[in-house]
Amino acid sequence: MTDDVHRVRAFEHPGEGRRRAKATPKGRQVDPTAAHEIAELLGDLPRRRDLLIEHLHLIQDRYHQISAAHLAALADEMKLSFAEVFETATFYAHFDVVKEGDRAVPPLTIRVCDSITCAMMGAEPLLEQLQQQAGPGIRVVRAPCVGLCDVAPAVEVGHHFVQEATVDKVLSAAGRGDVHPHVPGYVGYDAYIAGGGYKLLNDLRAGRITTDAILKALDDSSLRGLGGAGFPTGRKWRAVLGEPGPRLMAVNGDEGEPGTFKDRLYLMTDPHRFLEGMLIGAHIVGAGEVYIYLRDEYPAAREILMREIAKLPRGGPVLHLRRGAGAYICGEESSLLESIEGKRGLPRHKPPYPFQVGLFGLPTLINNIETLWWVRDIVEKGTEWWTSHGRNGRQGLRSFSVSGRVKSTGVKLAPAGITVRELIDGYCGGMAEGHSFYAYLPGGASGGILPASMGDIPLDFGTLEKYGCFIGSAAVVILSQHDSVRAAALNLMKFFEDESCGQCTPCRVGTQKAALLMQQPVWDKPLLDELSQAMRDASICGLGQAASNPLTSVIKYFPDEFKDAAE
């Protein structure tokens, strides 16, 4: 037999004449028990890629954690790679992914909000005491803002929230097994219809009022996006309508800005007013499907929406209620779209913009909950009614989420252009006993911090930018002489560090370095200024671009806060 023949046979039968290694399957193997559990849990639900996060919620809710075996089984069931499922599950804070060899998560988790207002009201000592006193089977962890700043400090026990929390109240709720959301009374479908609800939508669908008439009302009222960006609503609807179909609509209910809770109030008191505005928007832009993305910290609002959407008459667009999973970045519109598609909430590069290439690659109308909530009133009551409100040359109404050192916290519906002093004295009953006005956040965590001496600036879009601040979602946090703005700015920077998606270096590393520098007794102001400028110039989205606003405003407007450190 020639050498050539030997070589051919050796190629055809490698290892011939040697003992063959036992064949083993490649890759991560699916545990049969886990596969059965996942198949049973998903039942008849579709296995589409965009439902990945919804299916992860099912696992988390059932088992209070997500094991590696369940991740592998879910990936196999959905015909996805394990890497795709793993990277999505580990991106979101509310999924407790347990890796192989790790200890299982206790059956009950207590989350203590440590964002700015809760921190001012004693969240840190409360967290320490709960960690010391919580019994076996209970895990106590920190949590970013849960949207209950008006009743701080807030603690989440399972999916039940304890307001103005104390150790005794929290442990009592845990001991009772009080872990389900409490659904308050609200205006339901029948009551809403009795009050004239859905007449405007029905008139639009029947042609008794035209698309142009509604768009003109939005234009004349100058209604702007009330989620924070402030883009003119009428112009946005027209832009989407100008794109070739099919088109979609997405609702941004991921109200995660520390200090903000207005959308929660509107959803939990008069949800159909929002739903009607949403359906009007969908009809005008011709959206056949609407995706409502609601933050996971609002379980009671989600329960209300599920109940009330089921009562809507047949017809109209298909409505999808999607559940966030604890990621502040998903309040950014393109991150929200990525999350709805079942992915990590990483911001997209622009252009193209979502109104051109949005959800599933289609032109998409994106609106905030409160923006849609006002549509009916503006059209039915007329733009003159809306523009008749306002102070200091501004027009319209603003829903101010007020928390901190005032007697009466909560959502304050006040004229646009009101000053913070007028807001405190006229709507909040003044400062709390023993506290005097020292500083305020005019627009939540990213809106900057201003001293009381600048408390006469009108609060509205375009009035604060020249001071390095902005109104954003109109979350106003009031600080007193008992609070340190340096500590407040550090709290906010740590929030941004934790919530950065990590996609771009200026934000991911910049927030981390800024937080480290801000923990020093003496701040290196030139270095912090340079770092802040780099974050503003080079970050992909608004999180990194605005994260340094509190830092730079404290350096600029509060020189007295640095005297003791310098000495």
XYZ file of C-alpha atoms in Angstrom, residues 30 96 103 157 254 258 275 291 320 323 387 417 526 528 559:
15
model
C -30.076 21.530 29.092
C -31.579 37.700 40.288
C -25.762 30.413 46.744
C -41.179 44.125 50.369
C -40.308 54.126 32.599
C -35.073 60.271 41.073
C -55.421 55.412 27.414
C -46.439 48.959 23.178
C -49.078 45.219 24.365
C -42.794 45.282 31.923
C -52.639 78.661 27.410
C -43.327 79.443 34.899
C -10.197 71.571 37.678
C -13.803 67.440 37.892
C -18.655 77.930 47.376
